[in-house]
Amino acid sequence: MSTRAAGLQPFLVMEVLERAQELERQGRPIIHLEVGEPDFATPRAVCEAAHAALDAGLTHYTHSMGTLRLREAIAARYARLHGVEISPDRVLVTGGSSLAMLYAFGAMVEPGDEVIAATPHYPCYPNFIRFFGGRMVEVPSDPHDGYRLDPDAVRSAITPRTRLILLNSPSNPTGAVLEPDRMRALCELGLPIVSDEIYHGLTYGEPATTALRFRPDAVVVDGFSKRYAMTGWRLGYLIAPSFMMRTFQTMQQNLFISPNAFVQEAAMAALEEGDDDTARMRETYGRRRDLMVGLFRELGFAIPAMPQGAFYVLADASRYTDDSLAFAFELLECANVAVAPGVDFGEAARRAIRLCYAASDDAIREAANRVREYLACRG
Ligand SMILES: Cc1ncc(COP(=O)(O)O)c(C=O)c1O
């Protein structure tokens, strides 16, 4: 194996999920709060559009950048929601935002480069960056400031090797949302910006701000997985300055050829008709967030700030453990509750667990009961 591939770290959340599935095969009734995906079905209009596309024979390659119709619809969404004008030529449709990230870091990171990002962070970021020989420089976000990245702390972390700043608002795993002034301050630090906006649409106060508002040359990665409950459809996109697009197009032609044809039709339906579904899901998530935060605070988990977006609660478990990985497996094996170990999201979250509230009210209540009972007999 190449050292590059062998150096990748496992995605621990997936390891917990895979063990949970093994226990389920043995008949154990596991409650899943570990994986970050909506529990809602994909909106009907989206599924119908996919069926219609299959019936119409849209089962072949498309333009490597994605269909012009879809790129126009994505561009139109930015104009409508954020007042930013982008040409469809600056949009590349990809197999999930994960692939968009692979292209972005692949095109921008040289061996030895540093990428500044907040921690706790999405587990895959340092792995993507390391894969291209770079290093992620983690700037701790303060729980008592809602885990929002501090522009002054980022400024202090800049070195001559800093290649770019990576933003993620709303954030996985903290639910932090950068307010416009802070987003502007981060964008004005003068370094290239990559902004992962996959949780846009899932905020419980003010809507999230795109980095493109303050930095027309930001590289934005986003997709359909989270706000339209389309994780399994694998469709995302990348928006970048014009001068980068030919390189991204060449990467896609070589590495992926084109995004999936009929899923692009389904994505059109999501953009045209899916926002009411997103609004309904958001309302439900908001209620579940309050329920989960209340119940787990009662159990002694410290949750310093109410998450403002995405669908996660990062709960400090230091009253019970200083090893979140062992604790996550303990809860799984002994209480039949699957949670994500905080350490997956960086050392700063070593004593935390991440709970996903894309689960029913009953599942959240039952999970809290099981954890309560287990912790009571564990002592
Ligand atoms: C912050 C963040 N970015 C990107 C992704 C990848 O999403 P996808 O590849 O499904 O678009 C995830 C998935 O959990 C995520 O949490």
JSON list of N, CA, C and O in Angstrom, two decimals, residues 131-158:
[
{"chain": "A", "resi": 131, "resn": "PHE", "atom": "N", "xyz": [-3.81, 13.41, 2.77]},
{"chain": "A", "resi": 131, "resn": "PHE", "atom": "CA", "xyz": [-3.75, 12.60, 1.55]},
{"chain": "A", "resi": 131, "resn": "PHE", "atom": "C", "xyz": [-2.94, 13.33, 0.46]},
{"chain": "A", "resi": 131, "resn": "PHE", "atom": "O", "xyz": [-2.29, 12.70, -0.36]},
{"chain": "A", "resi": 132, "resn": "PHE", "atom": "N", "xyz": [-3.00, 14.66, 0.49]},
{"chain": "A", "resi": 132, "resn": "PHE", "atom": "CA", "xyz": [-2.27, 15.44, -0.52]},
{"chain": "A", "resi": 132, "resn": "PHE", "atom": "C", "xyz": [-0.97, 16.01, 0.05]},
{"chain": "A", "resi": 132, "resn": "PHE", "atom": "O", "xyz": [-0.37, 16.91, -0.52]},
{"chain": "A", "resi": 133, "resn": "GLY", "atom": "N", "xyz": [-0.55, 15.49, 1.22]},
{"chain": "A", "resi": 133, "resn": "GLY", "atom": "CA", "xyz": [0.75, 15.87, 1.77]},
{"chain": "A", "resi": 133, "resn": "GLY", "atom": "C", "xyz": [0.70, 17.11, 2.65]},
{"chain": "A", "resi": 133, "resn": "GLY", "atom": "O", "xyz": [1.74, 17.58, 3.12]},
{"chain": "A", "resi": 134, "resn": "GLY", "atom": "N", "xyz": [-0.50, 17.65, 2.87]},
{"chain": "A", "resi": 134, "resn": "GLY", "atom": "CA", "xyz": [-0.61, 18.84, 3.72]},
{"chain": "A", "resi": 134, "resn": "GLY", "atom": "C", "xyz": [-0.88, 18.48, 5.17]},
{"chain": "A", "resi": 134, "resn": "GLY", "atom": "O", "xyz": [-0.91, 17.30, 5.54]},
{"chain": "A", "resi": 135, "resn": "ARG", "atom": "N", "xyz": [-1.08, 19.49, 5.98]},
{"chain": "A", "resi": 135, "resn": "ARG", "atom": "CA", "xyz": [-1.31, 19.29, 7.41]},
{"chain": "A", "resi": 135, "resn": "ARG", "atom": "C", "xyz": [-2.41, 20.25, 7.86]},
{"chain": "A", "resi": 135, "resn": "ARG", "atom": "O", "xyz": [-2.38, 21.43, 7.47]},
{"chain": "A", "resi": 136, "resn": "MET", "atom": "N", "xyz": [-3.35, 19.73, 8.65]},
{"chain": "A", "resi": 136, "resn": "MET", "atom": "CA", "xyz": [-4.39, 20.63, 9.15]},
{"chain": "A", "resi": 136, "resn": "MET", "atom": "C", "xyz": [-3.94, 21.25, 10.47]},
{"chain": "A", "resi": 136, "resn": "MET", "atom": "O", "xyz": [-3.54, 20.53, 11.39]},
{"chain": "A", "resi": 137, "resn": "VAL", "atom": "N", "xyz": [-3.98, 22.55, 10.54]},
{"chain": "A", "resi": 137, "resn": "VAL", "atom": "CA", "xyz": [-3.63, 23.27, 11.77]},
{"chain": "A", "resi": 137, "resn": "VAL", "atom": "C", "xyz": [-4.96, 23.57, 12.47]},
{"chain": "A", "resi": 137, "resn": "VAL", "atom": "O", "xyz": [-5.81, 24.27, 11.93]},
{"chain": "A", "resi": 138, "resn": "GLU", "atom": "N", "xyz": [-5.11, 22.98, 13.66]},
{"chain": "A", "resi": 138, "resn": "GLU", "atom": "CA", "xyz": [-6.40, 23.06, 14.34]},
{"chain": "A", "resi": 138, "resn": "GLU", "atom": "C", "xyz": [-6.46, 24.26, 15.27]},
{"chain": "A", "resi": 138, "resn": "GLU", "atom": "O", "xyz": [-5.63, 24.40, 16.16]},
{"chain": "A", "resi": 139, "resn": "VAL", "atom": "N", "xyz": [-7.45, 25.10, 15.07]},
{"chain": "A", "resi": 139, "resn": "VAL", "atom": "CA", "xyz": [-7.66, 26.24, 15.96]},
{"chain": "A", "resi": 139, "resn": "VAL", "atom": "C", "xyz": [-8.86, 25.92, 16.84]},
{"chain": "A", "resi": 139, "resn": "VAL", "atom": "O", "xyz": [-9.98, 25.73, 16.33]},
{"chain": "A", "resi": 140, "resn": "PRO", "atom": "N", "xyz": [-8.63, 25.80, 18.17]},
{"chain": "A", "resi": 140, "resn": "PRO", "atom": "CA", "xyz": [-9.75, 25.41, 19.03]},
{"chain": "A", "resi": 140, "resn": "PRO", "atom": "C", "xyz": [-10.86, 26.46, 19.01]},
{"chain": "A", "resi": 140, "resn": "PRO", "atom": "O", "xyz": [-10.59, 27.66, 19.04]},
{"chain": "A", "resi": 141, "resn": "SER", "atom": "N", "xyz": [-12.10, 25.99, 18.90]},
{"chain": "A", "resi": 141, "resn": "SER", "atom": "CA", "xyz": [-13.23, 26.92, 19.00]},
{"chain": "A", "resi": 141, "resn": "SER", "atom": "C", "xyz": [-13.77, 26.81, 20.43]},
{"chain": "A", "resi": 141, "resn": "SER", "atom": "O", "xyz": [-13.81, 25.72, 21.00]},
{"chain": "A", "resi": 142, "resn": "ASP", "atom": "N", "xyz": [-14.17, 27.94, 20.98]},
{"chain": "A", "resi": 142, "resn": "ASP", "atom": "CA", "xyz": [-14.51, 28.01, 22.40]},
{"chain": "A", "resi": 142, "resn": "ASP", "atom": "C", "xyz": [-15.96, 27.59, 22.63]},
{"chain": "A", "resi": 142, "resn": "ASP", "atom": "O", "xyz": [-16.88, 28.23, 22.11]},
{"chain": "A", "resi": 143, "resn": "PRO", "atom": "N", "xyz": [-16.18, 26.52, 23.45]},
{"chain": "A", "resi": 143, "resn": "PRO", "atom": "CA", "xyz": [-17.56, 26.08, 23.70]},
{"chain": "A", "resi": 143, "resn": "PRO", "atom": "C", "xyz": [-18.42, 27.21, 24.26]},
{"chain": "A", "resi": 143, "resn": "PRO", "atom": "O", "xyz": [-19.61, 27.29, 23.97]},
{"chain": "A", "resi": 144, "resn": "HIS", "atom": "N", "xyz": [-17.78, 28.08, 25.07]},
{"chain": "A", "resi": 144, "resn": "HIS", "atom": "CA", "xyz": [-18.57, 29.15, 25.71]},
{"chain": "A", "resi": 144, "resn": "HIS", "atom": "C", "xyz": [-18.82, 30.32, 24.76]},
{"chain": "A", "resi": 144, "resn": "HIS", "atom": "O", "xyz": [-19.51, 31.27, 25.10]},
{"chain": "A", "resi": 145, "resn": "ASP", "atom": "N", "xyz": [-18.27, 30.22, 23.57]},
{"chain": "A", "resi": 145, "resn": "ASP", "atom": "CA", "xyz": [-18.59, 31.19, 22.52]},
{"chain": "A", "resi": 145, "resn": "ASP", "atom": "C", "xyz": [-19.35, 30.46, 21.40]},
{"chain": "A", "resi": 145, "resn": "ASP", "atom": "O", "xyz": [-19.21, 30.78, 20.22]},
{"chain": "A", "resi": 146, "resn": "GLY", "atom": "N", "xyz": [-20.10, 29.44, 21.80]},
{"chain": "A", "resi": 146, "resn": "GLY", "atom": "CA", "xyz": [-20.90, 28.68, 20.83]},
{"chain": "A", "resi": 146, "resn": "GLY", "atom": "C", "xyz": [-20.05, 27.94, 19.82]},
{"chain": "A", "resi": 146, "resn": "GLY", "atom": "O", "xyz": [-20.50, 27.61, 18.74]},
{"chain": "A", "resi": 147, "resn": "TYR", "atom": "N", "xyz": [-18.80, 27.66, 20.17]},
{"chain": "A", "resi": 147, "resn": "TYR", "atom": "CA", "xyz": [-17.86, 26.92, 19.29]},
{"chain": "A", "resi": 147, "resn": "TYR", "atom": "C", "xyz": [-17.62, 27.66, 17.98]},
{"chain": "A", "resi": 147, "resn": "TYR", "atom": "O", "xyz": [-17.28, 27.04, 16.97]},
{"chain": "A", "resi": 148, "resn": "ARG", "atom": "N", "xyz": [-17.82, 28.98, 17.98]},
{"chain": "A", "resi": 148, "resn": "ARG", "atom": "CA", "xyz": [-17.61, 29.70, 16.72]},
{"chain": "A", "resi": 148, "resn": "ARG", "atom": "C", "xyz": [-16.14, 30.07, 16.58]},
{"chain": "A", "resi": 148, "resn": "ARG", "atom": "O", "xyz": [-15.49, 30.49, 17.56]},
{"chain": "A", "resi": 149, "resn": "LEU", "atom": "N", "xyz": [-15.63, 29.91, 15.40]},
{"chain": "A", "resi": 149, "resn": "LEU", "atom": "CA", "xyz": [-14.22, 30.15, 15.13]},
{"chain": "A", "resi": 149, "resn": "LEU", "atom": "C", "xyz": [-13.90, 31.64, 15.32]},
{"chain": "A", "resi": 149, "resn": "LEU", "atom": "O", "xyz": [-14.63, 32.50, 14.83]},
{"chain": "A", "resi": 150, "resn": "ASP", "atom": "N", "xyz": [-12.80, 31.91, 16.04]},
{"chain": "A", "resi": 150, "resn": "ASP", "atom": "CA", "xyz": [-12.43, 33.28, 16.36]},
{"chain": "A", "resi": 150, "resn": "ASP", "atom": "C", "xyz": [-11.41, 33.79, 15.32]},
{"chain": "A", "resi": 150, "resn": "ASP", "atom": "O", "xyz": [-10.31, 33.24, 15.20]},
{"chain": "A", "resi": 151, "resn": "PRO", "atom": "N", "xyz": [-11.75, 34.84, 14.58]},
{"chain": "A", "resi": 151, "resn": "PRO", "atom": "CA", "xyz": [-10.83, 35.33, 13.54]},
{"chain": "A", "resi": 151, "resn": "PRO", "atom": "C", "xyz": [-9.45, 35.70, 14.10]},
{"chain": "A", "resi": 151, "resn": "PRO", "atom": "O", "xyz": [-8.44, 35.48, 13.41]},
{"chain": "A", "resi": 152, "resn": "ASP", "atom": "N", "xyz": [-9.38, 36.21, 15.34]},
{"chain": "A", "resi": 152, "resn": "ASP", "atom": "CA", "xyz": [-8.06, 36.56, 15.89]},
{"chain": "A", "resi": 152, "resn": "ASP", "atom": "C", "xyz": [-7.22, 35.31, 16.13]},
{"chain": "A", "resi": 152, "resn": "ASP", "atom": "O", "xyz": [-6.01, 35.31, 15.90]},
{"chain": "A", "resi": 153, "resn": "ALA", "atom": "N", "xyz": [-7.87, 34.24, 16.59]},
{"chain": "A", "resi": 153, "resn": "ALA", "atom": "CA", "xyz": [-7.15, 32.98, 16.81]},
{"chain": "A", "resi": 153, "resn": "ALA", "atom": "C", "xyz": [-6.65, 32.43, 15.47]},
{"chain": "A", "resi": 153, "resn": "ALA", "atom": "O", "xyz": [-5.55, 31.88, 15.38]},
{"chain": "A", "resi": 154, "resn": "VAL", "atom": "N", "xyz": [-7.45, 32.59, 14.45]},
{"chain": "A", "resi": 154, "resn": "VAL", "atom": "CA", "xyz": [-7.02, 32.12, 13.12]},
{"chain": "A", "resi": 154, "resn": "VAL", "atom": "C", "xyz": [-5.82, 32.95, 12.65]},
{"chain": "A", "resi": 154, "resn": "VAL", "atom": "O", "xyz": [-4.82, 32.41, 12.17]},
{"chain": "A", "resi": 155, "resn": "ARG", "atom": "N", "xyz": [-5.91, 34.26, 12.85]},
{"chain": "A", "resi": 155, "resn": "ARG", "atom": "CA", "xyz": [-4.80, 35.13, 12.43]},
{"chain": "A", "resi": 155, "resn": "ARG", "atom": "C", "xyz": [-3.50, 34.70, 13.11]},
{"chain": "A", "resi": 155, "resn": "ARG", "atom": "O", "xyz": [-2.45, 34.62, 12.47]},
{"chain": "A", "resi": 156, "resn": "SER", "atom": "N", "xyz": [-3.59, 34.35, 14.40]},
{"chain": "A", "resi": 156, "resn": "SER", "atom": "CA", "xyz": [-2.37, 33.95, 15.12]},
{"chain": "A", "resi": 156, "resn": "SER", "atom": "C", "xyz": [-1.82, 32.61, 14.62]},
{"chain": "A", "resi": 156, "resn": "SER", "atom": "O", "xyz": [-0.66, 32.30, 14.87]},
{"chain": "A", "resi": 157, "resn": "ALA", "atom": "N", "xyz": [-2.66, 31.82, 13.97]},
{"chain": "A", "resi": 157, "resn": "ALA", "atom": "CA", "xyz": [-2.19, 30.50, 13.50]},
{"chain": "A", "resi": 157, "resn": "ALA", "atom": "C", "xyz": [-1.57, 30.57, 12.10]},
{"chain": "A", "resi": 157, "resn": "ALA", "atom": "O", "xyz": [-1.05, 29.58, 11.61]},
{"chain": "A", "resi": 158, "resn": "ILE", "atom": "N", "xyz": [-1.64, 31.73, 11.47]},
{"chain": "A", "resi": 158, "resn": "ILE", "atom": "CA", "xyz": [-1.13, 31.85, 10.09]},
{"chain": "A", "resi": 158, "resn": "ILE", "atom": "C", "xyz": [0.40, 31.82, 10.09]},
{"chain": "A", "resi": 158, "resn": "ILE", "atom": "O", "xyz": [1.04, 32.48, 10.92]}
]
